[in-house]
């Protein structure tokens, strides 16, 4: 009987072998994704020198991926994931994606084409796939003498796009329910399943995402963007990313106002471009489930949702405070009338408050905090109040189930509702009973204790991570970071926003020692923020559990062998 059980266990792939086998499937997928920037060379043939770089990355992914898949799980019976194994696969999936995304930058650096060390390349890829938008990249399409700018800037936009859809969503759709796809999907922080079938949910999400991206491309073309800019900006905006193919980000179009650029169909209208970008990043911060309500005409269910009501109230309040705070600071700076700069201040406030709420990280000004220079115009002094507001907005983040980062609005709504009901019960008559309800995805339901505890625990964990990593920046580089700037940059990293007070190509090239630690601290913050912290802890716990499990199997086999030997000697 024991031999039959052992034989059955040998036939079933479990543990590390199962995880690595599924990882091989993902590496094949990421290899195919890495091939897409090579298509850009067909339109910009003077950038053919990028082909060997990307081809080597694609080949490496395909070879390693197929080897892992065929050697470990192909045509073999696979067990279901044991406790927290899906978290281990999740972490490995993200690390492989980031390393694959970083490889073209680092190979180009080794060839002497671009200035990006391994730390910088890893940081850039982490920022891309986590849809953050922080950057140390220098080879933009408007940079003189840039190396293959269209290929590499498209690669950055593609990382934003894939990260926004969700790396694990792609893998989970392949694995399906039987292969642990559901567990993997939930482990990345998705609480919304649009359809009962994971593969169908993935297709629907990708369809919604692509539909909005196409609309964004058309709208940006009509606002004066060239076709390549429109594609990259729309892809990055719908992911809540922040990468731009231009050195000054969206602010570059302020300098090009009224000009008809090569590849554009109309002259540049920078105000229209900024408004379109605001709409696109707002769409990125709304749950995919709520998008299905919007597209199916279920407007009542959409506007009754707790997150949408929170957005409407809080964003209006934050925008009002931001507008008057910046107006007061800027008026004092220019020593002019209070409302002299009101038009520019309103435009500035709308773009940045919505950008930080959605964790998008696009910039409409040339920033040197706390001053913001308007291309072709005057300076805006944001002031400390505005900076604190942006930090709060970044940390709160977008909607649960969206491509935005941060704590997520639903957890904030749950925490506020639980506090409200707690105070209401405390002062109510002992005979009175009030239901604790919340409207979510078209249903009004009881707010259970598990949901409340999860919200409170995660808020505590998130703030703890934020404060620890902020102290790291202060300790590593006190010459460039004070409390305000360190809090701003780290809030931007852990919430996957992308605005920066200090981080940039100039800082990295001139402060190599401090920037090394800073880049890795912020990379950790971006990754943990995107994965919502707990999967990393579960992955470590799984490694320990797997080692303990294997040790137990070996000890049991040893005891059985000794018992069998004693029986044979007794006979």
XYZ file of C-alpha atoms in Angstrom:
571
model
C 0.000 0.000 0.000
C 2.850 2.341 0.890
C 4.538 1.596 -2.437
C 1.327 2.447 -4.337
C 1.046 5.806 -2.544
C 4.702 6.577 -3.239
C 4.230 5.616 -6.887
C 1.200 7.909 -7.142
C 3.148 10.781 -5.576
C 6.011 10.327 -8.041
C 3.664 10.639 -11.006
C 2.228 13.926 -9.790
C 4.284 17.104 -10.225
C 4.290 19.147 -7.017
C 6.312 21.733 -5.126
C 9.143 23.649 -6.759
C 8.918 21.563 -9.952
C 5.288 22.572 -10.456
C 6.032 26.246 -9.806
C 9.031 26.291 -12.149
C 7.086 24.441 -14.841
C 4.342 27.072 -14.820
C 7.032 29.754 -14.727
C 8.345 28.303 -17.988
C 4.941 28.920 -19.600
C 5.103 32.533 -18.514
C 8.660 33.007 -19.796
C 7.530 31.883 -23.240
C 4.731 34.458 -23.054
C 7.033 37.284 -21.942
C 9.457 36.308 -24.718
C 6.689 36.814 -27.269
C 5.786 40.172 -25.675
C 9.424 41.298 -25.854
C 9.342 40.706 -29.599
C 6.784 43.468 -30.226
C 9.277 46.404 -30.015
C 11.132 44.778 -32.927
C 8.117 45.534 -35.137
C 8.802 49.258 -34.644
C 11.971 48.880 -36.729
C 9.748 48.301 -39.785
C 8.599 51.944 -39.444
C 11.923 53.430 -38.273
C 14.508 51.505 -40.278
C 17.458 53.576 -39.094
C 16.971 51.875 -35.699
C 17.784 48.372 -36.970
C 20.712 48.165 -34.503
C 18.158 47.458 -31.750
C 17.101 44.188 -33.425
C 19.984 41.985 -32.135
C 19.452 43.317 -28.608
C 15.763 42.425 -28.464
C 16.237 39.217 -30.475
C 18.718 37.907 -27.887
C 16.274 38.653 -25.054
C 13.403 36.958 -26.908
C 15.504 33.885 -27.708
C 16.698 33.560 -24.091
C 13.141 33.704 -22.750
C 11.844 31.163 -25.260
C 14.695 28.693 -24.726
C 14.575 28.793 -20.916
C 10.767 28.828 -20.875
C 10.375 25.807 -23.173
C 13.061 23.870 -21.277
C 11.322 24.441 -17.929
C 7.935 23.566 -19.349
C 8.881 20.416 -21.281
C 11.283 19.039 -18.670
C 9.078 19.643 -15.625
C 5.352 19.529 -16.406
C 4.730 18.640 -20.062
C 2.339 15.639 -20.306
C 2.657 15.079 -16.563
C -0.059 14.959 -13.976
C -0.004 18.214 -12.025
C -1.198 18.616 -8.472
C -3.043 21.691 -7.275
C -1.091 24.443 -5.582
C -0.429 23.863 -1.918
C -0.774 26.694 0.578
C 0.901 29.914 -0.676
C 2.575 28.234 -3.663
C 0.681 30.612 -5.943
C 2.375 33.532 -4.149
C 5.764 31.996 -4.850
C 4.875 31.675 -8.550
C 3.585 35.261 -8.507
C 6.871 36.663 -7.167
C 8.958 34.608 -9.599
C 6.720 35.693 -12.473
C 7.198 39.353 -11.648
C 10.953 39.020 -11.140
C 11.376 37.227 -14.482
C 9.261 39.855 -16.246
C 11.301 42.664 -14.719
C 14.626 41.021 -15.575
C 13.419 40.437 -19.140
C 12.253 44.043 -19.400
C 15.558 45.307 -17.991
C 17.730 43.163 -20.269
C 17.496 45.338 -23.444
C 18.540 48.441 -21.474
C 21.466 46.681 -19.824
C 22.661 44.990 -23.034
C 22.614 48.375 -24.787
C 24.606 49.754 -21.846
C 27.204 46.966 -22.182
C 27.470 47.787 -25.883
C 28.189 51.411 -24.960
C 24.998 52.737 -26.582
C 23.108 54.050 -23.537
C 23.994 55.028 -19.986
C 22.044 52.622 -17.785
C 23.672 50.285 -15.259
C 21.989 47.072 -14.116
C 20.490 48.903 -11.109
C 19.059 51.562 -13.408
C 17.746 48.979 -15.882
C 16.080 46.958 -13.113
C 14.592 50.175 -11.698
C 13.258 51.196 -15.132
C 11.677 47.797 -15.801
C 10.170 47.645 -12.306
C 8.738 51.109 -12.845
C 7.358 49.997 -16.219
C 5.658 46.752 -15.237
C 4.389 48.162 -11.927
C 2.892 51.085 -13.937
C 4.784 53.602 -11.821
C 6.493 55.894 -14.328
C 9.614 56.875 -12.374
C 12.481 56.941 -14.828
C 16.239 57.219 -15.262
C 15.962 56.838 -19.056
C 17.658 59.372 -21.376
C 17.142 58.167 -24.978
C 13.881 59.973 -25.895
C 12.603 60.678 -29.408
C 13.339 64.394 -28.954
C 16.836 63.820 -27.531
C 19.566 64.664 -30.087
C 21.637 61.595 -30.973
C 19.452 59.194 -28.979
C 20.017 55.454 -29.500
C 17.016 53.774 -31.179
C 14.566 56.082 -29.361
C 11.370 54.795 -30.975
C 12.141 51.145 -30.237
C 13.130 51.737 -26.627
C 10.366 54.223 -25.794
C 7.817 51.813 -27.263
C 9.348 49.055 -25.107
C 8.749 51.260 -22.063
C 5.141 51.987 -23.092
C 4.538 48.278 -23.700
C 5.780 47.429 -20.193
C 3.278 49.955 -18.832
C 0.501 48.459 -20.949
C 1.170 44.828 -19.965
C 1.640 45.777 -16.313
C -1.704 47.576 -16.372
C -3.573 44.581 -17.772
C -1.839 42.440 -15.175
C 1.025 40.032 -15.761
C -0.689 37.356 -13.739
C -3.996 37.841 -15.525
C -2.289 36.681 -18.717
C -0.788 33.626 -17.013
C -3.983 32.824 -15.071
C -5.978 32.841 -18.293
C -3.627 30.146 -19.630
C -3.649 28.062 -16.432
C -7.417 28.305 -15.969
C -9.265 27.117 -12.890
C -7.767 23.611 -12.878
C -4.171 24.805 -13.098
C -4.395 27.195 -10.181
C -5.302 30.205 -12.283
C -7.952 31.391 -9.831
C -5.567 31.246 -6.872
C -2.893 33.059 -8.856
C -5.381 35.704 -10.024
C -6.527 36.421 -6.451
C -2.947 36.443 -5.127
C -2.109 39.507 -7.272
C -4.805 41.512 -5.494
C -7.738 40.981 -7.866
C -11.020 40.672 -5.984
C -13.214 41.116 -9.056
C -14.004 38.322 -11.475
C -15.972 39.738 -14.343
C -17.046 36.275 -15.513
C -17.018 32.858 -13.786
C -14.305 31.645 -16.170
C -10.838 33.181 -15.683
C -9.893 32.905 -19.356
C -13.101 34.680 -20.411
C -12.531 37.344 -17.744
C -9.033 37.926 -19.105
C -10.351 38.325 -22.642
C -13.041 40.767 -21.482
C -10.564 42.853 -19.477
C -8.102 42.912 -22.364
C -10.943 43.884 -24.712
C -12.046 46.794 -22.495
C -8.440 47.883 -22.115
C -7.742 47.765 -25.852
C -11.012 49.548 -26.695
C -10.168 52.487 -24.424
C -6.595 52.551 -25.750
C -7.817 52.876 -29.343
C -10.211 55.662 -28.358
C -7.332 57.411 -26.576
C -5.096 57.144 -29.643
C -7.760 58.687 -31.887
C -8.512 61.478 -29.400
C -4.836 62.368 -28.993
C -4.372 62.400 -32.773
C -7.231 64.893 -33.043
C -5.497 67.020 -30.385
C -2.319 67.273 -32.444
C -0.119 64.420 -31.264
C 1.906 62.506 -33.869
C 0.812 58.877 -34.293
C 3.773 57.372 -32.400
C 3.311 59.747 -29.446
C -0.435 59.051 -29.406
C 0.108 55.275 -29.270
C 2.705 55.429 -26.478
C 0.828 58.018 -24.385
C -2.500 56.200 -24.700
C -0.942 52.852 -23.741
C 0.798 54.389 -20.733
C -2.230 56.448 -19.645
C -4.700 53.544 -19.707
C -2.300 51.552 -17.544
C -1.953 54.421 -15.067
C 1.731 54.399 -15.956
C 3.442 57.663 -16.803
C 6.140 56.806 -19.334
C 6.347 59.218 -22.250
C 8.476 59.066 -25.412
C 9.448 62.724 -24.841
C 12.034 64.051 -22.414
C 9.664 66.602 -20.813
C 6.729 64.206 -20.741
C 3.349 65.805 -21.561
C 4.885 69.220 -20.830
C 6.776 68.951 -24.130
C 3.570 69.788 -26.018
C 3.264 73.134 -24.226
C 6.453 74.178 -26.051
C 5.024 72.895 -29.349
C 1.665 74.682 -29.087
C 0.170 75.451 -32.493
C 2.806 73.565 -34.502
C 1.919 70.715 -36.825
C 4.436 67.961 -36.089
C 5.597 65.204 -38.427
C 3.106 62.351 -38.203
C 0.336 64.581 -36.822
C -2.936 65.391 -38.596
C -3.638 68.744 -36.892
C -1.582 71.396 -35.013
C -0.801 70.765 -31.344
C -3.446 71.802 -28.815
C -1.744 71.243 -25.452
C -4.853 72.001 -23.368
C -6.866 69.381 -25.282
C -4.013 66.891 -24.864
C -3.944 67.435 -21.096
C -7.736 67.069 -20.773
C -7.704 63.854 -22.801
C -4.881 62.499 -20.648
C -6.880 63.329 -17.501
C -9.866 61.369 -18.846
C -7.680 58.399 -19.805
C -5.937 58.187 -16.431
C -9.308 58.461 -14.663
C -10.501 55.444 -16.655
C -7.357 53.591 -15.558
C -8.185 54.113 -11.868
C -11.698 52.611 -12.032
C -12.281 48.915 -11.443
C -12.742 46.786 -14.555
C -15.991 45.500 -13.045
C -17.350 49.052 -12.907
C -16.312 49.567 -16.519
C -18.601 46.706 -17.507
C -21.503 48.553 -15.818
C -20.591 51.733 -17.675
C -20.305 50.039 -21.058
C -23.557 48.093 -20.583
C -25.492 51.219 -19.657
C -25.967 50.280 -15.977
C -25.399 53.874 -14.901
C -27.403 53.560 -11.696
C -25.239 50.684 -10.434
C -22.116 52.566 -11.540
C -22.884 55.814 -9.686
C -24.204 54.030 -6.568
C -20.901 52.234 -6.031
C -19.090 53.229 -2.835
C -15.829 53.950 -4.670
C -17.436 56.230 -7.274
C -19.211 58.236 -4.583
C -15.959 58.516 -2.660
C -14.167 59.723 -5.805
C -16.822 62.350 -6.550
C -16.777 63.820 -3.029
C -13.119 63.555 -2.078
C -11.595 64.517 -5.417
C -13.792 67.636 -5.573
C -12.694 68.591 -2.043
C -9.004 67.914 -2.711
C -9.121 69.826 -5.993
C -10.713 72.846 -4.310
C -8.097 72.883 -1.532
C -5.269 72.361 -4.035
C -6.467 75.178 -6.288
C -6.582 77.796 -3.547
C -3.344 76.571 -1.925
C -1.416 76.856 -5.202
C -3.147 80.127 -6.122
C -2.154 81.678 -2.816
C 1.473 80.459 -3.070
C 1.870 81.522 -6.708
C 0.299 84.944 -6.137
C 2.685 85.540 -3.248
C 5.608 84.464 -5.447
C 4.697 86.846 -8.271
C 3.534 89.618 -5.929
C 0.482 90.076 -8.122
C -3.278 90.036 -7.769
C -4.778 86.987 -6.134
C -6.608 85.742 -9.243
C -4.081 86.899 -11.866
C -2.767 83.354 -12.404
C -6.048 81.543 -11.760
C -6.331 80.000 -15.262
C -2.879 78.417 -15.220
C -3.235 77.386 -11.582
C -6.570 75.649 -12.258
C -5.076 73.810 -15.235
C -2.058 72.823 -13.147
C -4.170 71.734 -10.152
C -6.551 69.608 -12.208
C -3.757 67.782 -14.035
C -1.698 66.956 -10.939
C -4.496 66.163 -8.470
C -6.143 63.776 -10.922
C -2.720 62.407 -11.843
C -1.856 61.616 -8.222
C -5.300 60.199 -7.414
C -5.013 57.842 -10.397
C -1.295 57.166 -9.727
C -0.479 58.016 -13.336
C 2.611 60.202 -12.929
C 2.453 62.274 -16.107
C 3.885 65.797 -15.912
C 2.478 68.908 -17.591
C 5.254 71.168 -16.296
C 9.023 71.071 -16.025
C 9.297 70.351 -12.330
C 11.942 71.352 -9.849
C 9.989 70.931 -6.627
C 8.344 72.869 -5.180
C 8.575 75.106 -8.284
C 6.945 74.062 -11.558
C 8.029 75.780 -14.752
C 5.412 76.117 -17.484
C 7.127 75.800 -20.891
C 6.831 79.150 -22.612
C 5.209 80.664 -19.516
C 5.809 81.601 -15.901
C 6.598 79.576 -12.786
C 4.024 78.072 -10.444
C 4.960 77.688 -6.797
C 3.043 74.678 -5.510
C 3.897 75.190 -1.868
C 3.999 72.729 1.015
C 0.218 72.361 1.385
C -0.119 71.202 -2.213
C 2.799 68.767 -1.801
C 1.187 67.196 1.273
C -2.130 66.891 -0.600
C -0.386 65.079 -3.446
C 1.306 62.687 -1.001
C -2.075 61.859 0.564
C -3.690 61.339 -2.843
C -0.845 59.092 -4.001
C -0.982 56.936 -0.872
C -4.775 56.517 -1.115
C -4.547 55.571 -4.792
C -7.166 54.391 -7.246
C -9.922 51.835 -7.289
C -9.590 48.197 -6.246
C -9.413 45.952 -9.280
C -7.942 48.747 -11.439
C -4.425 49.328 -12.730
C -3.872 52.098 -10.136
C -1.740 51.603 -7.033
C -1.807 52.859 -3.459
C -3.848 51.574 -0.535
C -6.894 51.520 -2.854
C -10.037 53.558 -2.357
C -12.238 50.646 -1.353
C -10.100 49.979 1.739
C -10.300 53.668 2.658
C -14.101 53.613 2.187
C -14.372 50.494 4.358
C -12.209 52.086 7.090
C -14.283 55.299 7.034
C -17.573 53.362 7.060
C -16.430 51.142 9.935
C -15.434 54.233 11.947
C -18.795 55.864 11.201
C -20.764 52.793 12.283
C -18.578 52.351 15.363
C -19.322 55.910 16.512
C -22.991 55.578 15.580
C -23.403 52.419 17.685
C -21.451 53.899 20.564
C -23.918 56.759 21.002
C -27.060 54.866 20.008
C -29.622 53.468 22.439
C -28.908 49.923 23.586
C -32.161 48.817 21.945
C -31.304 50.302 18.543
C -29.636 48.262 15.826
C -28.288 49.654 12.559
C -27.097 47.484 9.666
C -23.526 48.134 8.492
C -23.997 48.215 4.738
C -21.933 49.161 1.739
C -22.804 49.286 -1.981
C -20.310 47.433 -4.121
C -20.581 46.232 -7.728
C -24.326 46.861 -7.867
C -25.096 45.079 -4.583
C -25.821 46.564 -1.164
C -24.495 44.108 1.389
C -23.461 43.806 5.021
C -19.966 45.027 5.822
C -18.494 41.931 7.492
C -15.745 41.884 10.103
C -13.288 40.111 7.790
C -13.451 42.926 5.222
C -13.013 45.563 7.947
C -10.026 43.773 9.502
C -8.374 43.275 6.099
C -8.717 46.980 5.315
C -7.305 48.066 8.686
C -4.426 45.572 8.563
C -3.425 46.498 5.041
C -3.521 50.245 5.753
C -1.247 49.601 8.741
C 1.157 47.457 6.676
C 1.229 49.931 3.797
C 2.017 52.926 6.012
C 4.638 50.879 7.860
C 6.377 50.006 4.574
C 6.134 53.614 3.406
C 7.686 55.016 6.595
C 10.523 52.477 6.725
C 11.518 53.086 3.084
C 11.232 56.855 3.551
C 13.696 56.622 6.450
C 16.035 54.648 4.168
C 16.112 57.562 1.698
C 16.774 60.044 4.515
C 19.566 57.892 5.919
C 21.239 57.100 2.573
C 21.204 60.569 1.012
C 20.513 63.378 3.506
C 22.260 65.821 1.149
C 19.433 65.596 -1.396
C 16.508 64.359 0.661
C 14.751 66.111 3.505
C 11.574 64.696 5.084
C 9.240 66.339 2.571
C 11.112 65.277 -0.572
C 11.834 61.756 0.758
C 8.169 61.262 1.676
C 7.072 62.529 -1.741
C 9.427 60.311 -3.760
C 8.740 57.193 -1.697
C 4.982 57.820 -1.744
C 5.295 58.033 -5.511
C 7.184 54.705 -5.589
C 5.040 52.608 -3.225
C 1.801 53.932 -4.750
C 3.114 53.374 -8.310
C 2.614 57.014 -9.317
C 5.819 58.222 -10.970
C 6.256 61.882 -10.036
C 9.649 62.609 -8.525
C 11.283 65.325 -6.458
C 14.880 64.041 -6.813
C 15.104 60.825 -8.873
C 16.118 61.252 -12.499
C 18.978 60.642 -14.952
C 21.014 63.610 -13.680
C 20.819 62.451 -10.060
C 21.829 58.877 -10.916
C 24.798 59.877 -13.091
C 26.217 62.368 -10.574
C 25.633 60.451 -7.318
C 26.455 56.829 -8.107
C 26.878 55.504 -4.549
C 23.787 57.093 -3.002
C 21.695 56.482 -6.105
C 22.543 52.752 -6.058
C 20.824 52.267 -2.694
C 18.069 54.736 -3.585
C 17.220 52.912 -6.821
C 17.004 49.526 -5.118
C 14.976 50.879 -2.181
C 12.509 52.466 -4.583
C 12.425 49.329 -6.766
C 11.463 47.292 -3.692
C 8.827 49.891 -2.838
C 7.369 49.828 -6.372
C 7.208 46.030 -6.478
C 5.732 45.579 -3.000
C 3.254 48.380 -3.633
C 2.078 46.787 -6.892
C 1.790 43.305 -5.355
C 0.155 44.653 -2.167
C 2.922 43.419 0.177
C 1.420 40.138 1.434
C 2.298 37.885 -1.541
C 5.997 38.560 -0.903
C 5.625 37.431 2.725
C 3.618 34.382 1.629
C 6.291 33.497 -0.946
C 9.017 33.509 1.716
C 6.782 31.409 3.968
C 6.217 28.962 1.098
C 9.947 28.519 0.486
C 10.389 27.668 4.169
C 7.383 25.318 4.087
C 8.633 23.560 0.927
C 12.078 23.000 2.442
C 10.461 21.676 5.635
C 8.119 19.448 3.569
C 10.974 17.970 1.517
C 12.995 17.362 4.654
C 10.008 15.561 6.172
C 9.648 13.345 3.099
C 13.327 12.429 3.230
C 13.151 11.631 6.943
C 10.033 9.494 6.440
C 11.665 7.634 3.558
C 14.729 7.068 5.716
C 12.627 5.696 8.597
C 10.728 3.395 6.229
C 13.992 2.121 4.751
C 15.376 1.438 8.217
C 12.172 -0.347 9.261
C 12.257 -2.477 6.089
C 15.909 -3.361 6.715
C 15.137 -4.412 10.303
C 12.262 -6.585 9.083
C 14.535 -8.271 6.538
C 17.209 -8.882 9.189
C 14.554 -10.283 11.544
C 13.446 -12.759 8.942
